[in-house]
Amino acid sequence: MKKILIISGLLLALGSCRKNIEELNIDPKSASSVPSKTLFSNAQRNLARNFATPSVNVNIWRLIAQHWTETTYTDESNYNLGTRDIPQNWWFNLYRDVLNNFEECKKVISTEALDANVRKNQLAIIDIMQVFSYHYILTTFGNAPYSEALNINNLLPKYDDAKTAYDALITKLDAAIANLNTSAGSFGSADLLYGGDVASWEKFANSFKLKMGMMLADYDATKSKSVVEAAAAGVFASNDDNAVFHFLTNPPSTNPVWESLVQSGRKDFVAANTIVNAMKALNDPRVPLYFTKDASNDYSGGIYGASNNYATYSKPGDDIQAPNFPTWFMDYAEVEFLLAEAIERGFSISGTAESHYNAAIEASIEFWGGSAADAATYLAQPSVAYSTATGTYKQKIGTQKWIALYERGHDAWTEWRRLDYPVLVAPPNALSVIPLRFTYPTSEQTLNRVNYNSASAAIGGDKVDTKLWFDKN
């Protein structure tokens, strides 16, 4: 009996020790599980910060679109993508910090006690956000992991053909729209874009479907027409529908532009002469809304790609540098420009190209704080009026859209690639032409080399001057 008691005591002690050792792996200050709403909010926040930040380690779209230019350090304005491995940072931030969080959110939702209609709305909204996020990967790189992405057990995912993946994303978006139930709730206040309002998500999804449909226009006009016409009835109807992400006045939830331009005390950026000169030539009322006055009490931009004196030129506007200035994922002005283009391409859309073009410009001016009278005066000019402005519909719409997409540099870059207007010129000392895509991350070249080589060959070479699937002209 004594031996039995001793052995039992040893077993209990060993069990206790094992339990104590296992407890050493638990961080008492960190949550052992994360609610789905936290994951959703965090993914939205990460996505918004990636679009808003002017950090040259991540987001140089304002520079590539020639909305801003640099002062002392001009590498990024001259298309040096490799020193900071900007493509890798953009790739990681979207896959790791955005798409993966949305995917994990789905898994957690399946374990939570929720009303069936609420759960269905939440999953549909996540799908919409994932479609949106993948759009920015496929339009940056071309072929990329999609069908095998986000699988922790597959560290070497294959690259999907971008056109095939884009078609799959449109199908996924259609399913998400069909699953939305405007009579039920969703994420509530955890939704940092629409506060859980499902009807707003439905409009956003249709507006983005319109955008995706127009991306197909130059290589699959038949499908483009079908997608656009199906989406058009449900799109944004005013600036009240805009997908705006609001930053706060206090860290850590502040506007990344304020963090980089004000909080840091750095003086790295000024307005680019490309956009300032274009807007001044058109007497654009948004000039004082986009930019500060220069040292001469006027508005001027630094020479794009050159070293510029910070004190001399206009800077991003005071509102843009405020800690709570928002970023936005899509707006009514963009929708109206897309509808104008759709009509010019012969799609069955109500109204005229001119009426939608006018509505787009009015929406942009008013969204930025201008008045209806400002818009009317601007549109009355022969250089702006649709019937008399210079060039084809691509030039008219492309130029005005590029101006309206200020502070949305990636979209301005994409529309320039798609419509070929305005005419932008690379600086004389640039390392390449204006990039038509980003090269793949160095980590993919080394760790996922077989799939990288296959993808590079499929798109015509891993080069910045390789045209992507939507850029046909």
Short mmCIF file of C-alpha atoms in Angstrom, two decimals:
data_model
loop_
_atom_site.label_atom_id
_atom_site.label_comp_id
_atom_site.label_asym_id
_atom_site.label_seq_id
_atom_site.Cartn_x
_atom_site.Cartn_y
_atom_site.Cartn_z
CA MET A 1 0.00 0.00 0.00
CA LYS A 2 2.86 2.35 0.86
CA LYS A 3 4.41 1.79 -2.59
CA ILE A 4 1.08 2.51 -4.29
CA LEU A 5 0.72 5.79 -2.41
CA ILE A 6 4.27 6.85 -3.34
CA ILE A 7 3.72 6.05 -7.03
CA SER A 8 0.36 7.88 -7.04
CA GLY A 9 2.00 10.90 -5.46
CA LEU A 10 4.75 10.93 -8.09
CA LEU A 11 2.21 10.73 -10.90
CA LEU A 12 0.23 13.62 -9.41
CA ALA A 13 3.43 15.65 -9.05
CA LEU A 14 4.46 14.94 -12.63
CA GLY A 15 0.99 15.93 -13.87
CA SER A 16 1.17 19.10 -11.86
CA CYS A 17 4.65 19.91 -13.22
CA ARG A 18 3.50 19.30 -16.77
CA LYS A 19 0.55 21.61 -16.24
CA ASN A 20 2.84 24.29 -14.79
CA ILE A 21 5.28 23.97 -17.68
CA GLU A 22 2.47 24.28 -20.23
CA GLU A 23 1.23 27.40 -18.46
CA LEU A 24 4.59 29.03 -19.15
CA ASN A 25 3.60 29.14 -22.83
CA ILE A 26 0.52 31.23 -22.06
CA ASP A 27 0.85 35.02 -22.20
CA PRO A 28 -1.45 36.31 -19.43
CA LYS A 29 -1.52 39.75 -21.05
CA SER A 30 -2.76 38.53 -24.44
CA ALA A 31 -6.17 37.19 -25.38
CA SER A 32 -6.28 33.46 -25.99
CA SER A 33 -9.00 33.99 -28.60
CA VAL A 34 -10.11 36.99 -30.63
CA PRO A 35 -13.75 37.92 -31.34
CA SER A 36 -14.71 38.02 -34.99
CA LYS A 37 -15.63 41.70 -34.80
CA THR A 38 -12.14 42.59 -33.60
CA LEU A 39 -10.60 40.77 -36.56
CA PHE A 40 -12.99 42.50 -38.95
CA SER A 41 -12.29 45.99 -37.58
CA ASN A 42 -8.56 45.36 -37.62
CA ALA A 43 -8.62 44.21 -41.25
CA GLN A 44 -10.57 47.31 -42.28
CA ARG A 45 -8.19 49.53 -40.36
CA ASN A 46 -5.12 47.91 -41.90
CA LEU A 47 -6.59 48.28 -45.36
CA ALA A 48 -7.42 51.94 -44.78
CA ARG A 49 -3.96 52.71 -43.45
CA ASN A 50 -2.31 51.05 -46.43
CA PHE A 51 -4.29 53.28 -48.78
CA ALA A 52 -3.78 56.44 -46.74
CA THR A 53 -0.14 56.23 -45.71
CA PRO A 54 2.45 58.23 -47.66
CA SER A 55 5.23 56.00 -46.32
CA VAL A 56 7.65 55.32 -49.15
CA ASN A 57 8.16 51.85 -47.71
CA VAL A 58 4.60 50.89 -48.64
CA ASN A 59 2.57 53.38 -50.66
CA ILE A 60 4.11 55.46 -53.44
CA TRP A 61 0.95 55.70 -55.53
CA ARG A 62 0.64 59.48 -55.07
CA LEU A 63 4.13 59.75 -56.54
CA ILE A 64 3.57 57.39 -59.45
CA ALA A 65 0.30 59.19 -60.30
CA GLN A 66 2.28 62.49 -60.21
CA HIS A 67 0.01 64.07 -57.62
CA TRP A 68 2.91 64.56 -55.21
CA THR A 69 6.65 64.66 -55.66
CA GLU A 70 9.60 64.48 -53.29
CA THR A 71 12.05 67.03 -51.93
CA THR A 72 15.47 65.77 -50.84
CA TYR A 73 15.18 62.03 -51.43
CA THR A 74 13.81 61.33 -54.91
CA ASP A 75 14.32 57.59 -55.35
CA GLU A 76 10.64 56.70 -55.36
CA SER A 77 9.66 59.51 -57.75
CA ASN A 78 12.22 58.02 -60.10
CA TYR A 79 10.76 54.53 -59.72
CA ASN A 80 13.36 52.88 -57.52
CA LEU A 81 11.19 50.09 -56.16
CA GLY A 82 13.97 47.83 -54.98
CA THR A 83 15.93 49.65 -52.28
CA ARG A 84 13.04 49.53 -49.83
CA ASP A 85 11.44 46.47 -51.47
CA ILE A 86 8.18 48.37 -51.81
CA PRO A 87 6.46 45.58 -53.79
CA GLN A 88 7.11 43.11 -50.97
CA ASN A 89 5.74 45.46 -48.33
CA TRP A 90 2.54 46.11 -50.31
CA TRP A 91 2.14 42.37 -50.99
CA PHE A 92 2.67 41.36 -47.36
CA ASN A 93 0.41 44.08 -46.00
CA LEU A 94 -2.51 43.03 -48.16
CA TYR A 95 -2.13 39.28 -47.83
CA ARG A 96 -0.98 39.07 -44.20
CA ASP A 97 -2.65 42.04 -42.50
CA VAL A 98 -5.84 42.38 -44.50
CA LEU A 99 -6.91 39.23 -46.36
CA ASN A 100 -5.70 36.87 -43.64
CA ASN A 101 -7.56 38.79 -40.94
CA PHE A 102 -10.76 38.64 -42.98
CA GLU A 103 -10.24 34.90 -43.51
CA GLU A 104 -9.68 34.28 -39.80
CA CYS A 105 -12.78 36.35 -39.07
CA LYS A 106 -14.84 33.94 -41.16
CA LYS A 107 -13.58 30.99 -39.13
CA VAL A 108 -14.43 32.62 -35.81
CA ILE A 109 -17.91 33.64 -37.02
CA SER A 110 -18.69 29.97 -37.65
CA THR A 111 -18.14 29.26 -33.93
CA GLU A 112 -20.11 32.18 -32.51
CA ALA A 113 -23.75 32.14 -31.44
CA LEU A 114 -25.36 34.46 -33.99
CA ASP A 115 -28.70 34.96 -35.66
CA ALA A 116 -28.56 33.11 -38.98
CA ASN A 117 -29.33 36.24 -41.03
CA VAL A 118 -26.73 38.29 -39.19
CA ARG A 119 -24.10 35.59 -39.76
CA LYS A 120 -25.01 35.45 -43.46
CA ASN A 121 -24.64 39.23 -43.76
CA GLN A 122 -21.32 39.19 -41.96
CA LEU A 123 -19.90 36.51 -44.23
CA ALA A 124 -21.17 38.32 -47.32
CA ILE A 125 -19.57 41.58 -46.22
CA ILE A 126 -16.26 39.82 -45.58
CA ASP A 127 -16.45 38.38 -49.09
CA ILE A 128 -17.02 41.89 -50.48
CA MET A 129 -13.99 43.17 -48.61
CA GLN A 130 -11.86 40.28 -49.80
CA VAL A 131 -12.90 40.86 -53.42
CA PHE A 132 -12.03 44.51 -52.99
CA SER A 133 -8.61 43.66 -51.54
CA TYR A 134 -7.72 41.12 -54.22
CA HIS A 135 -8.52 43.73 -56.87
CA TYR A 136 -5.57 45.77 -55.60
CA ILE A 137 -3.24 42.78 -55.73
CA LEU A 138 -4.21 41.72 -59.25
CA THR A 139 -4.05 45.28 -60.60
CA THR A 140 -0.64 45.83 -58.99
CA PHE A 141 1.17 42.61 -59.91
CA GLY A 142 -0.90 40.70 -62.46
CA ASN A 143 -0.96 36.94 -61.85
CA ALA A 144 -0.90 36.24 -58.11
CA PRO A 145 -1.93 33.59 -55.57
CA TYR A 146 -5.69 33.38 -55.21
CA SER A 147 -7.14 29.85 -55.20
CA GLU A 148 -4.31 28.56 -52.96
CA ALA A 149 -3.74 31.74 -50.97
CA LEU A 150 -4.48 32.10 -47.23
CA ASN A 151 -3.84 28.40 -46.56
CA ILE A 152 -1.40 28.12 -43.66
CA ASN A 153 -0.60 24.56 -44.71
CA ASN A 154 0.51 25.65 -48.18
CA LEU A 155 3.51 27.92 -47.92
CA LEU A 156 4.19 27.83 -51.67
CA PRO A 157 0.89 28.72 -53.35
CA LYS A 158 0.56 28.72 -57.10
CA TYR A 159 -0.14 31.96 -58.97
CA ASP A 160 -3.55 32.15 -60.63
CA ASP A 161 -4.03 33.69 -64.03
CA ALA A 162 -5.19 37.24 -63.24
CA LYS A 163 -8.05 37.23 -65.75
CA THR A 164 -9.34 33.91 -64.43
CA ALA A 165 -9.03 35.08 -60.82
CA TYR A 166 -10.78 38.34 -61.64
CA ASP A 167 -13.70 36.47 -63.20
CA ALA A 168 -13.89 34.31 -60.07
CA LEU A 169 -13.92 37.43 -57.91
CA ILE A 170 -16.85 38.86 -59.85
CA THR A 171 -18.72 35.59 -59.31
CA LYS A 172 -17.88 35.76 -55.61
CA LEU A 173 -19.10 39.35 -55.46
CA ASP A 174 -22.39 38.41 -57.13
CA ALA A 175 -22.93 35.69 -54.53
CA ALA A 176 -22.18 38.11 -51.71
CA ILE A 177 -24.67 40.67 -53.04
CA ALA A 178 -27.33 37.95 -53.32
CA ASN A 179 -26.70 36.93 -49.70
CA LEU A 180 -27.14 40.41 -48.24
CA ASN A 181 -30.34 40.85 -46.25
CA THR A 182 -31.10 44.53 -45.62
CA SER A 183 -33.66 43.60 -42.98
CA ALA A 184 -30.99 42.09 -40.73
CA GLY A 185 -27.92 43.48 -38.98
CA SER A 186 -24.24 42.73 -39.50
CA PHE A 187 -21.16 43.99 -37.63
CA GLY A 188 -22.70 47.05 -35.98
CA SER A 189 -20.16 49.58 -34.71
CA ALA A 190 -17.31 47.15 -35.42
CA ASP A 191 -17.83 47.99 -39.09
CA LEU A 192 -15.63 51.06 -39.44
CA LEU A 193 -16.88 51.84 -42.94
CA TYR A 194 -20.69 51.75 -42.76
CA GLY A 195 -21.50 51.05 -39.10
CA GLY A 196 -23.10 47.74 -40.00
CA ASP A 197 -25.65 49.24 -42.41
CA VAL A 198 -26.34 46.43 -44.88
CA ALA A 199 -28.13 48.62 -47.43
CA SER A 200 -24.98 50.74 -47.70
CA TRP A 201 -22.90 47.61 -48.23
CA GLU A 202 -25.25 46.59 -51.02
CA LYS A 203 -24.67 49.91 -52.79
CA PHE A 204 -20.93 49.66 -52.25
CA ALA A 205 -20.83 46.11 -53.64
CA ASN A 206 -22.77 47.10 -56.75
CA SER A 207 -20.59 50.18 -57.26
CA PHE A 208 -17.47 48.06 -57.01
CA LYS A 209 -19.02 45.52 -59.38
CA LEU A 210 -19.50 48.39 -61.84
CA LYS A 211 -15.82 49.22 -61.47
CA MET A 212 -14.78 45.59 -61.96
CA GLY A 213 -16.96 45.36 -65.03
CA MET A 214 -15.27 48.37 -66.59
CA MET A 215 -11.87 46.82 -65.88
CA LEU A 216 -12.83 44.11 -68.39
CA ALA A 217 -13.82 46.53 -71.13
CA ASP A 218 -10.73 46.36 -73.34
CA TYR A 219 -10.26 42.60 -73.35
CA ASP A 220 -13.78 41.16 -72.91
CA ALA A 221 -16.30 43.78 -74.02
CA THR A 222 -19.21 41.33 -73.98
CA LYS A 223 -18.74 40.32 -70.35
CA SER A 224 -17.92 43.90 -69.40
CA LYS A 225 -21.25 45.06 -70.80
CA SER A 226 -23.15 42.33 -68.96
CA VAL A 227 -21.49 43.01 -65.60
CA VAL A 228 -21.82 46.80 -65.86
CA GLU A 229 -25.46 46.77 -66.90
CA ALA A 230 -26.33 44.36 -64.08
CA ALA A 231 -24.63 46.57 -61.48
CA ALA A 232 -25.75 50.01 -62.65
CA ALA A 233 -29.18 50.09 -61.02
CA GLY A 234 -27.78 49.54 -57.52
CA VAL A 235 -24.81 51.91 -57.36
CA PHE A 236 -24.08 55.02 -55.29
CA ALA A 237 -26.60 57.82 -55.82
CA SER A 238 -24.83 60.66 -54.00
CA ASN A 239 -21.82 61.54 -51.88
CA ASP A 240 -23.78 60.30 -48.88
CA ASP A 241 -23.07 56.77 -50.09
CA ASN A 242 -19.28 57.15 -50.26
CA ALA A 243 -17.22 54.43 -48.56
CA VAL A 244 -15.37 56.69 -46.13
CA PHE A 245 -13.05 55.45 -43.40
CA HIS A 246 -12.82 58.01 -40.60
CA PHE A 247 -9.61 58.42 -38.63
CA LEU A 248 -9.63 59.98 -35.13
CA THR A 249 -7.90 63.00 -33.66
CA ASN A 250 -5.77 61.05 -31.19
CA PRO A 251 -3.15 58.33 -31.73
CA PRO A 252 -3.05 55.45 -32.47
CA SER A 253 -6.06 55.92 -34.75
CA THR A 254 -4.94 59.03 -36.59
CA ASN A 255 -4.59 59.81 -40.28
CA PRO A 256 -1.27 58.35 -41.52
CA VAL A 257 -0.66 61.50 -43.59
CA TRP A 258 -0.68 63.54 -40.37
CA GLU A 259 1.66 61.01 -38.77
CA SER A 260 4.14 61.22 -41.67
CA LEU A 261 3.93 64.92 -42.50
CA VAL A 262 3.15 66.61 -39.17
CA GLN A 263 3.82 64.35 -36.20
CA SER A 264 7.17 63.21 -37.62
CA GLY A 265 8.28 66.74 -38.49
CA ARG A 266 9.62 65.52 -41.84
CA LYS A 267 9.41 67.64 -44.97
CA ASP A 268 9.57 65.00 -47.68
CA PHE A 269 6.73 65.89 -50.04
CA VAL A 270 5.34 68.79 -52.04
CA ALA A 271 2.64 69.03 -54.69
CA ALA A 272 3.76 67.83 -58.13
CA ASN A 273 3.88 70.40 -60.90
CA THR A 274 2.10 67.88 -63.16
CA ILE A 275 -1.24 68.12 -61.38
CA VAL A 276 -0.97 71.72 -60.14
CA ASN A 277 -0.23 73.02 -63.65
CA ALA A 278 -3.07 70.98 -65.15
CA MET A 279 -5.58 72.20 -62.57
CA LYS A 280 -4.52 75.84 -62.78
CA ALA A 281 -4.82 75.76 -66.57
CA LEU A 282 -8.45 74.70 -66.10
CA ASN A 283 -9.20 77.22 -63.31
CA ASP A 284 -10.09 74.27 -61.12
CA PRO A 285 -11.80 75.34 -57.86
CA ARG A 286 -10.26 72.36 -56.05
CA VAL A 287 -6.72 73.79 -56.21
CA PRO A 288 -7.00 75.52 -52.78
CA LEU A 289 -8.77 72.45 -51.41
CA TYR A 290 -6.02 70.09 -52.52
CA PHE A 291 -2.98 72.27 -51.82
CA THR A 292 -1.57 75.02 -49.63
CA LYS A 293 -0.25 78.27 -51.06
CA ASP A 294 3.42 78.41 -52.00
CA ALA A 295 6.12 80.86 -50.90
CA SER A 296 4.84 83.42 -53.43
CA ASN A 297 1.26 83.27 -52.13
CA ASP A 298 0.21 81.34 -55.21
CA TYR A 299 0.00 77.64 -56.06
CA SER A 300 2.87 75.75 -57.63
CA GLY A 301 4.24 72.24 -57.69
CA GLY A 302 7.78 70.97 -57.44
CA ILE A 303 9.34 69.56 -60.59
CA TYR A 304 8.27 65.94 -60.70
CA GLY A 305 11.19 63.59 -60.00
CA ALA A 306 13.66 66.37 -59.20
CA SER A 307 15.05 67.51 -55.86
CA ASN A 308 12.75 70.32 -54.69
CA ASN A 309 12.95 72.96 -51.99
CA TYR A 310 10.21 72.23 -49.49
CA ALA A 311 9.62 75.89 -48.57
CA THR A 312 9.15 77.02 -52.16
CA TYR A 313 6.21 74.94 -53.34
CA SER A 314 2.64 74.10 -52.40
CA LYS A 315 2.11 71.19 -50.03
CA PRO A 316 -0.84 68.84 -49.49
CA GLY A 317 -3.73 70.90 -48.12
CA ASP A 318 -4.14 71.69 -44.44
CA ASP A 319 -7.25 69.51 -44.18
CA ILE A 320 -5.37 66.56 -45.68
CA GLN A 321 -2.71 66.95 -43.00
CA ALA A 322 -5.26 67.00 -40.15
CA PRO A 323 -5.07 64.03 -37.75
CA ASN A 324 -8.69 63.04 -38.44
CA PHE A 325 -8.74 63.52 -42.22
CA PRO A 326 -10.38 60.38 -43.69
CA THR A 327 -9.52 58.07 -46.50
CA TRP A 328 -12.13 56.52 -48.77
CA PHE A 329 -12.40 53.28 -50.70
CA MET A 330 -14.80 54.45 -53.40
CA ASP A 331 -16.94 57.50 -54.07
CA TYR A 332 -19.91 58.73 -56.08
CA ALA A 333 -17.71 60.76 -58.44
CA GLU A 334 -15.90 57.60 -59.54
CA VAL A 335 -19.21 55.84 -60.13
CA GLU A 336 -20.44 58.66 -62.36
CA PHE A 337 -17.22 58.67 -64.40
CA LEU A 338 -17.61 54.91 -64.90
CA LEU A 339 -21.20 55.35 -66.09
CA ALA A 340 -20.13 58.07 -68.52
CA GLU A 341 -17.50 55.75 -69.97
CA ALA A 342 -19.97 52.85 -70.16
CA ILE A 343 -22.31 54.92 -72.30
CA GLU A 344 -19.46 55.90 -74.61
CA ARG A 345 -18.68 52.21 -75.04
CA GLY A 346 -22.26 51.51 -76.11
CA PHE A 347 -23.57 49.93 -72.92
CA SER A 348 -27.26 50.28 -72.04
CA ILE A 349 -27.08 52.85 -69.23
CA SER A 350 -29.63 55.57 -68.62
CA GLY A 351 -28.64 59.20 -69.17
CA THR A 352 -25.90 60.56 -71.39
CA ALA A 353 -22.13 60.49 -71.14
CA GLU A 354 -22.20 64.24 -70.66
CA SER A 355 -24.75 64.13 -67.82
CA HIS A 356 -22.74 61.53 -65.92
CA TYR A 357 -19.45 63.35 -66.59
CA ASN A 358 -21.00 66.55 -65.21
CA ALA A 359 -22.39 64.72 -62.18
CA ALA A 360 -18.96 63.21 -61.49
CA ILE A 361 -17.21 66.58 -61.49
CA GLU A 362 -19.95 68.18 -59.38
CA ALA A 363 -19.73 65.34 -56.85
CA SER A 364 -15.94 65.64 -56.59
CA ILE A 365 -15.97 69.41 -56.11
CA GLU A 366 -18.72 69.25 -53.49
CA PHE A 367 -17.13 66.31 -51.66
CA TRP A 368 -13.94 68.35 -51.27
CA GLY A 369 -15.84 71.36 -49.90
CA GLY A 370 -16.58 73.36 -53.04
CA SER A 371 -20.06 74.59 -53.94
CA ALA A 372 -22.56 73.76 -56.67
CA ALA A 373 -21.87 77.23 -58.09
CA ASP A 374 -18.14 76.43 -58.22
CA ALA A 375 -18.92 73.28 -60.16
CA ALA A 376 -21.25 75.06 -62.57
CA THR A 377 -18.65 77.73 -63.32
CA TYR A 378 -15.97 75.11 -63.86
CA LEU A 379 -18.14 73.02 -66.18
CA ALA A 380 -19.13 76.07 -68.23
CA GLN A 381 -15.58 76.52 -69.46
CA PRO A 382 -14.99 75.26 -73.03
CA SER A 383 -11.84 73.49 -71.81
CA VAL A 384 -13.91 71.44 -69.35
CA ALA A 385 -17.38 71.16 -70.92
CA TYR A 386 -17.88 67.69 -72.34
CA SER A 387 -18.95 68.89 -75.78
CA THR A 388 -15.93 71.14 -76.27
CA ALA A 389 -13.08 69.76 -74.14
CA THR A 390 -10.10 68.46 -76.08
CA GLY A 391 -9.83 64.89 -77.26
CA THR A 392 -11.69 61.61 -77.23
CA TYR A 393 -13.96 60.45 -74.44
CA LYS A 394 -10.96 58.64 -72.92
CA GLN A 395 -9.00 61.88 -72.77
CA LYS A 396 -11.89 63.94 -71.35
CA ILE A 397 -12.93 61.37 -68.76
CA GLY A 398 -9.37 60.19 -68.06
CA THR A 399 -8.06 63.69 -67.34
CA GLN A 400 -10.93 64.73 -65.10
CA LYS A 401 -10.94 61.38 -63.32
CA TRP A 402 -7.21 61.66 -62.61
CA ILE A 403 -7.86 65.04 -60.97
CA ALA A 404 -10.84 63.73 -58.99
CA LEU A 405 -8.88 60.70 -57.76
CA TYR A 406 -6.45 62.90 -55.84
CA GLU A 407 -5.64 61.18 -52.52
CA ARG A 408 -6.49 57.85 -54.11
CA GLY A 409 -3.21 57.33 -55.86
CA HIS A 410 -3.52 53.64 -56.72
CA ASP A 411 -6.85 54.20 -58.45
CA ALA A 412 -5.47 57.23 -60.29
CA TRP A 413 -2.53 55.09 -61.47
CA THR A 414 -4.84 52.26 -62.56
CA GLU A 415 -7.17 54.55 -64.49
CA TRP A 416 -4.17 56.18 -66.20
CA ARG A 417 -3.00 52.74 -67.30
CA ARG A 418 -6.48 51.79 -68.47
CA LEU A 419 -7.53 55.00 -70.23
CA ASP A 420 -4.04 56.31 -71.18
CA TYR A 421 -4.87 59.85 -70.06
CA PRO A 422 -3.67 62.29 -69.01
CA VAL A 423 -0.34 62.02 -70.80
CA LEU A 424 2.25 61.52 -68.06
CA VAL A 425 6.00 61.62 -68.70
CA ALA A 426 8.69 59.89 -66.66
CA PRO A 427 11.36 62.21 -65.23
CA PRO A 428 14.65 62.32 -67.17
CA ASN A 429 16.65 60.41 -64.56
CA ALA A 430 14.05 57.73 -63.88
CA LEU A 431 15.22 54.14 -63.56
CA SER A 432 12.46 52.99 -65.91
CA VAL A 433 9.34 54.03 -67.73
CA ILE A 434 6.41 54.94 -65.50
CA PRO A 435 5.68 51.55 -63.92
CA LEU A 436 2.83 49.63 -65.47
CA ARG A 437 3.00 47.09 -62.66
CA PHE A 438 5.05 46.24 -59.60
CA THR A 439 7.63 43.50 -59.81
CA TYR A 440 7.04 40.49 -57.59
CA PRO A 441 8.43 40.51 -54.03
CA THR A 442 11.99 39.28 -53.56
CA SER A 443 10.73 36.74 -51.03
CA GLU A 444 8.63 35.12 -53.74
CA GLN A 445 11.62 34.98 -56.06
CA THR A 446 13.64 33.09 -53.47
CA LEU A 447 11.13 31.05 -51.43
CA ASN A 448 8.44 30.31 -54.03
CA ARG A 449 10.68 30.26 -57.05
CA VAL A 450 8.98 27.56 -59.14
CA ASN A 451 5.63 29.33 -58.99
CA TYR A 452 7.31 32.70 -59.38
CA ASN A 453 9.07 31.59 -62.57
CA SER A 454 5.84 30.23 -63.99
CA ALA A 455 3.94 33.43 -63.23
CA SER A 456 6.68 35.65 -64.63
CA ALA A 457 6.74 33.73 -67.89
CA ALA A 458 2.94 33.78 -68.14
CA ILE A 459 2.66 37.57 -67.95
CA GLY A 460 5.58 38.29 -70.28
CA GLY A 461 8.32 38.91 -67.74
CA ASP A 462 8.62 40.23 -64.20
CA LYS A 463 9.31 43.80 -65.32
CA VAL A 464 7.73 47.15 -64.53
CA ASP A 465 6.97 47.77 -68.21
CA THR A 466 4.97 44.55 -68.68
CA LYS A 467 1.38 45.48 -69.44
CA LEU A 468 -1.20 43.75 -67.30
CA TRP A 469 -4.33 41.94 -68.42
CA PHE A 470 -6.63 45.00 -68.40
CA ASP A 471 -4.14 47.38 -70.06
CA LYS A 472 -4.68 46.52 -73.71
CA ASN A 473 -4.26 49.83 -75.52
#
